XYZ file of C-alpha atoms in Angstrom:
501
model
C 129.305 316.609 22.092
C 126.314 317.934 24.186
C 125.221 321.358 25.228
C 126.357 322.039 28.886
C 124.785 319.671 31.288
C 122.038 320.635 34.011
C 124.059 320.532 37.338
C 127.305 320.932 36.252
C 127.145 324.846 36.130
C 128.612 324.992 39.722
C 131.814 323.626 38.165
C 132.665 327.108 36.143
C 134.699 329.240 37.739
C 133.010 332.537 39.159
C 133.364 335.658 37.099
C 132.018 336.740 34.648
C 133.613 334.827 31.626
C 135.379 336.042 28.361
C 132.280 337.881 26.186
C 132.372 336.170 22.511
C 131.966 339.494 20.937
C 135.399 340.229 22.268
C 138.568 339.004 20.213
C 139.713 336.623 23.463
C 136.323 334.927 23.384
C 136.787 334.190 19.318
C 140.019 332.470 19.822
C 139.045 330.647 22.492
C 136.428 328.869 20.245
C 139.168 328.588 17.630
C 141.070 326.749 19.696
C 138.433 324.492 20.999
C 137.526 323.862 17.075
C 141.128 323.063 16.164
C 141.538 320.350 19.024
C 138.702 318.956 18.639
C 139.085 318.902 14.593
C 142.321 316.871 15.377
C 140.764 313.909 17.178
C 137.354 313.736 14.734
C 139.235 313.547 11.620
C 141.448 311.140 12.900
C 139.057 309.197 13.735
C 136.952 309.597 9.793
C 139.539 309.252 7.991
C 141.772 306.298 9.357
C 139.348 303.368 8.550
C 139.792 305.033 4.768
C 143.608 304.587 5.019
C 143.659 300.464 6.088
C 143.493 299.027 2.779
C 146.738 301.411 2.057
C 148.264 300.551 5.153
C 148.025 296.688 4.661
C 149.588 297.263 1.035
C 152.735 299.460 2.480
C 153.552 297.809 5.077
C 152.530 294.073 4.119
C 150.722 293.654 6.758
C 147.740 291.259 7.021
C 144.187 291.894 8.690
C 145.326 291.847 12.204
C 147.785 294.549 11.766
C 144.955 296.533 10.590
C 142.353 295.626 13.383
C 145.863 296.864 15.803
C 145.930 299.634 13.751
C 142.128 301.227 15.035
C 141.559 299.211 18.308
C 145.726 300.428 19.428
C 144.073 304.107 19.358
C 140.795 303.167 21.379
C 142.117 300.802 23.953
C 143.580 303.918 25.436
C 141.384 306.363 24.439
C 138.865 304.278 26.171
C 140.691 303.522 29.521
C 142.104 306.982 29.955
C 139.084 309.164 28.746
C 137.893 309.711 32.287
C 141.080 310.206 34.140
C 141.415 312.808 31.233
C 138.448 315.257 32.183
C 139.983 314.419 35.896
C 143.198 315.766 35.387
C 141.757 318.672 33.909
C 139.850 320.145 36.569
C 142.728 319.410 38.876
C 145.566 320.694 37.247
C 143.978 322.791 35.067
C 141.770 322.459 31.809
C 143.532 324.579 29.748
C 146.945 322.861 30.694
C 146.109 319.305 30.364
C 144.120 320.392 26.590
C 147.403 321.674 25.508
C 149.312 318.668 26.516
C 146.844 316.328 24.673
C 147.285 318.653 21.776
C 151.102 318.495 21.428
C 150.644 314.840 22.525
C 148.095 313.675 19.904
C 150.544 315.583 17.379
C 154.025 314.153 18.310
C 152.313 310.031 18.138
C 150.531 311.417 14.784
C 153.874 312.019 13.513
C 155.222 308.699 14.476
C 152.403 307.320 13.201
C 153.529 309.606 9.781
C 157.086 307.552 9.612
C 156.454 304.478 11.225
C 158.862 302.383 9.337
C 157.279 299.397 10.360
C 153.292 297.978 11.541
C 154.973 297.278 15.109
C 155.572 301.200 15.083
C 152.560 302.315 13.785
C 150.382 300.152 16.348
C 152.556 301.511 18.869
C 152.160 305.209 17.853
C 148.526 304.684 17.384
C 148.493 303.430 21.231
C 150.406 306.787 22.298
C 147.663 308.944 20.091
C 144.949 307.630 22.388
C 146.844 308.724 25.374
C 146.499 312.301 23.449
C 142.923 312.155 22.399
C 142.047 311.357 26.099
C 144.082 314.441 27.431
C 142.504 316.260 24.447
C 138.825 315.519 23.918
C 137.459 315.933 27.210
C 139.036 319.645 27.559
C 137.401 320.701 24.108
C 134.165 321.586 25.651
C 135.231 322.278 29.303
C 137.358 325.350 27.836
C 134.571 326.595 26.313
C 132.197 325.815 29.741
C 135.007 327.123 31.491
C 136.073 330.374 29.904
C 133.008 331.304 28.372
C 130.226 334.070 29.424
C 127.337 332.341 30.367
C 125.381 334.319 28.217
C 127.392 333.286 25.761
C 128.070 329.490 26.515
C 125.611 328.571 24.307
C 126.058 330.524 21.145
C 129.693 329.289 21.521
C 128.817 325.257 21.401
C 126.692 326.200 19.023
C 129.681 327.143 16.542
C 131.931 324.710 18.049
C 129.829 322.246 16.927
C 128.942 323.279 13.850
C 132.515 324.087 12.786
C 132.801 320.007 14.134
C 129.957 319.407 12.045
C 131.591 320.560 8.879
C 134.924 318.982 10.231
C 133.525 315.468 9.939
C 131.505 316.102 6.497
C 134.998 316.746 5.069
C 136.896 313.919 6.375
C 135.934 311.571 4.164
C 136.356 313.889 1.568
C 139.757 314.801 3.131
C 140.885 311.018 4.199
C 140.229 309.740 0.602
C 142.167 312.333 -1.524
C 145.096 312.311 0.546
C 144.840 308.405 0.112
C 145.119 308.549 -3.503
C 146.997 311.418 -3.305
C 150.094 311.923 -1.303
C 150.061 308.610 0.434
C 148.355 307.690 3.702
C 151.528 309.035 6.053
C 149.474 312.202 5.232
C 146.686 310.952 6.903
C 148.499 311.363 10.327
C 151.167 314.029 9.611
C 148.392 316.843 8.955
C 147.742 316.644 12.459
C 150.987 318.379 12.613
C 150.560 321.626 11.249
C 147.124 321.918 12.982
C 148.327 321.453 16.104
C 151.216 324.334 15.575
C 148.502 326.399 14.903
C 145.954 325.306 17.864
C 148.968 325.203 20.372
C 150.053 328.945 20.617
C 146.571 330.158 20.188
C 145.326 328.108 23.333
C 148.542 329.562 25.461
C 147.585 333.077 24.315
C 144.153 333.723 24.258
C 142.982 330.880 26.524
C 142.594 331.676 29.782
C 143.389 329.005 32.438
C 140.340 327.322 34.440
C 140.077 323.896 36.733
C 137.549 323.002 39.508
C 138.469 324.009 42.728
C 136.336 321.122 44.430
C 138.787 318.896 43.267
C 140.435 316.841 45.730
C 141.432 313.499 46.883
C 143.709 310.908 44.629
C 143.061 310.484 40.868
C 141.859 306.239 40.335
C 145.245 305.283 38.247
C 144.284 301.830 39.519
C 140.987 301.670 38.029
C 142.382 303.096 35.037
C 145.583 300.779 34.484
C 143.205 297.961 35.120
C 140.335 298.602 32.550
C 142.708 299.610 30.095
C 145.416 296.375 30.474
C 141.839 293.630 30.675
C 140.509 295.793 27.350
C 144.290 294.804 25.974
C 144.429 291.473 26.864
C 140.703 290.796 25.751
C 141.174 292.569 22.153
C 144.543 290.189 21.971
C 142.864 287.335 22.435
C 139.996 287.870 19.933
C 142.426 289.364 17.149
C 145.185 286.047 17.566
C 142.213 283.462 18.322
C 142.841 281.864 15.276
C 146.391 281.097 16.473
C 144.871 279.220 19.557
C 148.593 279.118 21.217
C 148.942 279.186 24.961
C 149.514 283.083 24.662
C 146.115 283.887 23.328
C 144.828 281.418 26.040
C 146.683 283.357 28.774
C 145.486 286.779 27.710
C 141.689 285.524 27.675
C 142.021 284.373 31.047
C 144.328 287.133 31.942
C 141.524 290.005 30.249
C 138.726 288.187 32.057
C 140.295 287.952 35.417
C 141.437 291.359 35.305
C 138.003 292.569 34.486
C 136.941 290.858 37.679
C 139.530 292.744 39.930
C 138.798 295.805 37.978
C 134.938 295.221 39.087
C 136.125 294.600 42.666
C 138.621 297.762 43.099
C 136.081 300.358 42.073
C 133.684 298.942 44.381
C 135.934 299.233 46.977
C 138.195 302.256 46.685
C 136.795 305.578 48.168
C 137.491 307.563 44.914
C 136.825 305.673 42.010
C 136.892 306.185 38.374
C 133.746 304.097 37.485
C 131.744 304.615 40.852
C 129.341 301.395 41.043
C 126.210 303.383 42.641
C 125.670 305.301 39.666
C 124.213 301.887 38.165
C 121.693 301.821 40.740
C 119.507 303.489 37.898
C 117.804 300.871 36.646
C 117.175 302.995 33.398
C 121.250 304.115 32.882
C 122.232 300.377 32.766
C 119.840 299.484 30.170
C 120.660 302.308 28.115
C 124.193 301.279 28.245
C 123.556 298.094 27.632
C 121.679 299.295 24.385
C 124.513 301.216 24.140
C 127.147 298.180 24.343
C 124.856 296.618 20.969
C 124.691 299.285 18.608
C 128.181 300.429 19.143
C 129.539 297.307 18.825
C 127.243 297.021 15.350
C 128.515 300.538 14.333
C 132.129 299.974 14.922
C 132.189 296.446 13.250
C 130.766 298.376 10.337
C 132.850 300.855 9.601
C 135.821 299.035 9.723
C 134.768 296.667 7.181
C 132.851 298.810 5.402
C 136.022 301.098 3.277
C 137.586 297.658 3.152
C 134.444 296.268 1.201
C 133.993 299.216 -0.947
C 137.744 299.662 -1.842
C 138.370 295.641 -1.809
C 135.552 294.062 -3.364
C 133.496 296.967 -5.706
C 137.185 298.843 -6.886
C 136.181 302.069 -5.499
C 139.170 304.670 -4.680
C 139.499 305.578 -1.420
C 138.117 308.666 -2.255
C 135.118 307.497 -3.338
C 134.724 305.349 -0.367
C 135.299 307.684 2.141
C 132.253 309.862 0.247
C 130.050 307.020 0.407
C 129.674 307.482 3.920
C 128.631 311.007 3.735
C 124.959 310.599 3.188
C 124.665 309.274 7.180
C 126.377 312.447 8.183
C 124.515 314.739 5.591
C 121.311 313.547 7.007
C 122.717 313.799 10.700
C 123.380 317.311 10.272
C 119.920 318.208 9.132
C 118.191 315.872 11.110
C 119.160 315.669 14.868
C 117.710 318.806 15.716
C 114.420 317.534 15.053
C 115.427 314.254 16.668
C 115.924 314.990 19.679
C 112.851 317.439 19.955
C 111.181 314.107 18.979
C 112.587 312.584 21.393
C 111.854 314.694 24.160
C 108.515 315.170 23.037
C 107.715 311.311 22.951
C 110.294 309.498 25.086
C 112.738 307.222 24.156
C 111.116 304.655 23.923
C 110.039 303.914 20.686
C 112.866 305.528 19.394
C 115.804 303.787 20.676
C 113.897 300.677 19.338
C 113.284 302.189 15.705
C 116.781 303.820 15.368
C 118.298 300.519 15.923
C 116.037 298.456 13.494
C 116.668 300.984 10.871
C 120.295 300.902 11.029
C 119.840 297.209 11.137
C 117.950 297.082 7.396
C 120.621 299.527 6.258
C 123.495 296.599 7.180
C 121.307 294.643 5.854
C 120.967 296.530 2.678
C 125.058 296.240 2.388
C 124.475 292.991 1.072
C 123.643 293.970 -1.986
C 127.422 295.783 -2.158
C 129.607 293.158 -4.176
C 131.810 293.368 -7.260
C 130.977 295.777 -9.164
C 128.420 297.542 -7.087
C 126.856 300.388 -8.226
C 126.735 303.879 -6.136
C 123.493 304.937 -6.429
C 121.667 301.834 -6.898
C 123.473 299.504 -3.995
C 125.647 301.347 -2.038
C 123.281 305.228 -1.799
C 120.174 303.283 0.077
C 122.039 300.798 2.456
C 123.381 304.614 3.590
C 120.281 306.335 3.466
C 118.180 304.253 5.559
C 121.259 303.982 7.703
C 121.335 307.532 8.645
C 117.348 307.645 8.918
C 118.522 305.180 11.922
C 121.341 306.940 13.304
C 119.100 310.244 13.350
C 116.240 308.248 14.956
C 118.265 306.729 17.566
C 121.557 309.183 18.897
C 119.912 312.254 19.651
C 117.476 310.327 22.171
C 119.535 308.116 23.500
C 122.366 310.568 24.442
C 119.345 312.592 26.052
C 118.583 309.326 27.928
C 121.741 309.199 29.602
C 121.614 312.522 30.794
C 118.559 312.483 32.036
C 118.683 309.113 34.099
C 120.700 310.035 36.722
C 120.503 313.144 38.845
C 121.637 316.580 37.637
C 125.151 316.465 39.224
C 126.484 313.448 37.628
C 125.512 314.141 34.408
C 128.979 314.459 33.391
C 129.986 311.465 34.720
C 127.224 309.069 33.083
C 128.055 310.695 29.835
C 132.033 309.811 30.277
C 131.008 306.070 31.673
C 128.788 306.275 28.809
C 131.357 307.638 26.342
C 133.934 304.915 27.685
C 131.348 301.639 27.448
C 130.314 303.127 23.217
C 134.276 302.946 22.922
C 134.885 299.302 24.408
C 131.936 297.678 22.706
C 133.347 299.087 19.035
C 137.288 298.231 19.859
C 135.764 294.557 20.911
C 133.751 294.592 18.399
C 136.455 295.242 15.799
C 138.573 292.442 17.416
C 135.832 289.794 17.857
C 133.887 290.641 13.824
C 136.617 288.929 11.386
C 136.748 285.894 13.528
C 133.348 285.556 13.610
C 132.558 286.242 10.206
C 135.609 283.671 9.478
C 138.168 285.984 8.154
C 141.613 284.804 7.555
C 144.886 286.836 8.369
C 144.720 288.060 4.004
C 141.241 288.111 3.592
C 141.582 291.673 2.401
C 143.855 290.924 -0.772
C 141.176 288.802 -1.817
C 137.961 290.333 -2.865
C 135.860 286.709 -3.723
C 136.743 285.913 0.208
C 136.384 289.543 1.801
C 133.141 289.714 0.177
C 131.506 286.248 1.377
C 133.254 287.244 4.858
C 131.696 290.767 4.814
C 128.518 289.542 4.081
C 128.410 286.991 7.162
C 129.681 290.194 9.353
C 126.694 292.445 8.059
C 124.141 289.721 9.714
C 126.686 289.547 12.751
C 126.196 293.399 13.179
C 122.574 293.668 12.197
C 121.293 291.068 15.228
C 123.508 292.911 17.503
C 121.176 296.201 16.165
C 118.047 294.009 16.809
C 119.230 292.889 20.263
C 119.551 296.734 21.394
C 116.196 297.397 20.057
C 114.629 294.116 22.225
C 116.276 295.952 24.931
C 115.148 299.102 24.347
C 111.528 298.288 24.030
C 111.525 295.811 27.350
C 113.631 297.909 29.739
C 113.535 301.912 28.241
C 110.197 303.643 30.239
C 111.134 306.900 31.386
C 110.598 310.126 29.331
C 113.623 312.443 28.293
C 113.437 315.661 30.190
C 114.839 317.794 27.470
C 118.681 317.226 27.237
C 119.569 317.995 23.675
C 122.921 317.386 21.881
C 124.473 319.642 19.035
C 124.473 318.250 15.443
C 128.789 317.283 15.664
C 127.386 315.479 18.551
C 125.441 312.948 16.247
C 128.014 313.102 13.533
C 130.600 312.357 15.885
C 128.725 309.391 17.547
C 127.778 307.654 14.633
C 131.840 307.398 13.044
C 133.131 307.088 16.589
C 131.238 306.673 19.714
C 128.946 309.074 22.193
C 129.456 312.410 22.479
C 132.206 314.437 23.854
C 131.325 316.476 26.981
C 133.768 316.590 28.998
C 134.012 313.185 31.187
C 134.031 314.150 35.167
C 135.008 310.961 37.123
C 133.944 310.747 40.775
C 136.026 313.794 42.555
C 139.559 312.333 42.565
């Protein structure tokens, strides 16, 4: 999540805004907090839950890959039309929708009797999330004094901040605890509580600018070729004339995909915005390390909790020394950033994260905390605090002021494909069979090919970086939940503005 972007103040409705001294201007970031809690948690504490999951329901690996790629093929495809539909029809509108949304396909999720369900329910949450996340931050832009705006990110994102130090926390105890239904049905109760406060105290905002038809096209089309790709890559193993099909069907509809936007007069993913030499290298960078980072944290609970016997609980903790040192850290970052370009560190970020995967290796049977499992996440999150902060900047600042918004959604949308494909393509590669995980001798040879899998995809961003990355950072700084957010998940949520529907 990013401070409000240069250029898109002309978007906020006139008026002076609700003061955050004032009762009405406390809820509002309440609210915000809540929704915004829903989808980051979600999104911590899931990968905790698999190894449960796959024991419930007997399902094998594929079932589990379904189980976080169900959520982002959605999320992904839908994220833009989202922030659309917001400033149409109204931000705080569409938010609440995505709210009660999220929490009726978290409840399914809750009783799915079945894995068919529960990849099915997981599908309908990312319809939520992308009516949800994208009006997080636009209420507050929205609603906000502008005096104020910033003090009110500010604890926004720090109440995120502390949202996704917990998760793990949270995710692990309910794993061991009450069972991993719990996982989805506390999304529940926090919606019931996030619901009437937004209708009461939130006041209503949208963009009166726009206009014109929303891109369901565009939308429909990404969405079904991210599908039909992920298929393909999940069942390869299979080879049967269906997986076939849906490879040629994912690539084919990727082509026509390509070929509406650059034709339609409104689209979702307008092609001119890639004129900037410097935003199409930084999403290519982005494409690599997100790919890296979501292969990794799939695999990484199921290595921890599979291979070295660690609870959930304890494996969801593992992860929290990359966050700790996010939180403290990406302040400083992205000063450094702006301060010496990008350069040098969207090449170092990468390389570091690249020796922490590395460092993973040493993770086996028996693995030790402190001595095996503490520095792989240390130098890790050294990486991640060396890298996000500047390259979110970077993506700001390479395009002009007014579609700021926009390159962070495309942006947003590209981090999410790369780690869904990335999820899909990893076991295959790393030669994982369907019950890898209820073996820990062959998850842990398999992990370790998947670790050098992710780590050159880290060095191939970092080549990139350093050959194509010139042009300094102007001084577009995210929040700390920004960071934390990106490195679990993907780049940060401001709110995604697609070309004016």
């Amino acid at each position: 999540m990013t401070d409000p972007v240069p250029g898109t103040e002309e978007r906020v409705p006139a008026g002076p805004g609700v003061k955050l001294s004032c009762a009405q201007g406390r809820w509002i970031v309440v609210a915000t907090v809540l929704g915004s809690t829903m989808a980051l948690l979600d999104s911590t504490v899931v990968n905790v839950a698999l190894p449960a999951i796959g024991v419930d329901l007997g399902a094998d690996l594929a079932v589990l890959q379904w189980t976080v790629n169900a959520y982002m093929v959605t999320l992904a495809g839908l994220i833009l039309v989202g922030g659309a539909l917001g400033d149409r029809f109204g931000r705080r509108r569409i938010f609440v929708l995505g709210v009660a949304w999220f929490a009726a396909a978290s409840l399914l999720c809750g009783i799915a009797p079945n894995a068919g369900v529960l990849v099915a329910a997981r599908a309908l949450q990312g319809v939520g999330g992308a009516l949800l996340a994208p009006g997080s931050l636009a209420l507050i832009q929205g609603s906000i004094a502008t005096e104020d705006r910033a003090r009110a990110v500010g604890l926004w994102s720090g109440f995120g901040g502390v949202g996704a130090a917990v998760g793990p926390f949270l995710g692990g105890w309910l794993v061991d605890g009450p069972g991993w239904r719990w996982v989805f049905l506390l999304n529940v109760p926090v919606a019931a509580v996030c619901v009437p406060i937004a209708l009461r105290h939130v006041p209503e905002s949208r963009d009166p600018q726009a206009h014109g038809r929303f891109d369901v096209l565009g939308a429909a089309l990404g969405a079904a070729a991210l599908a039909l790709l992920t298929y393909a890559l999940i069942e390869a193993r299979s080879g049967s004339p269906l997986v076939v099909a849906s490879a040629a069907g994912g690539v084919l509809l990727s082509a026509v995909f390509v070929y509406v936007e650059r034709h339609r007069a409104d689209p979702m993913l307008p092609p001119g915005i890639f004129s900037s030499r410097q935003f199409t290298a930084v999403n290519i960078v982005t494409l690599f390390v997100y790919a890296a980072f979501g292969g990794f944290f799939f695999l990484v609970v199921l290595q921890l909790q599979v291979v070295s016997g660690f609870s959930a609980l304890a494996a969801g903790a593992a992860l929290l020394p990359a966050t700790a040192l996010m939180l403290l850290l990406s302040a400083r970052s992205g000063a450094l950033g702006e301060k010496i370009g990008p350069r040098i560190p969207l090449t170092v970020g990468p390389l570091l994260c690249a020796a922490g995967m590395l460092l993973m290796l040493r993770v086996g049977p028996q693995a030790s905390y402190v001595k095996d499992v503490l520095p792989a996440m240390v130098v890790m999150g050294m990486g991640m605090v060396a890298l996000v902060a500047p390259l979110t900047a970077t993506v700001l600042s390479s395009v002009d002021p007014g579609r700021a918004g926009l390159a962070s959604g495309i942006n947003n949308a590209a981090a999410r494909a790369a780690g869904l494909l990335a999820v899909a393509a990893l076991p295959l590669l790393a030669g994982m069979g369907p019950d890898a995980y209820r073996s820990a001798a062959e998850f842990d040879a398999a992990f370790g090919r998947a670790m050098l899998w992710c780590a050159g995809l880290l060095v191939a961003g970092a080549v990139v970086a350093w050959s194509t990355v010139r042009k300094p950072v102007p001084g577009a700084v995210c929040h700390p939940e920004c960071h934390v957010f990106c490195a679990t998940t993907s780049p940060p949520l401001e709110p995604p503005r697609a070309a004016k529907p």
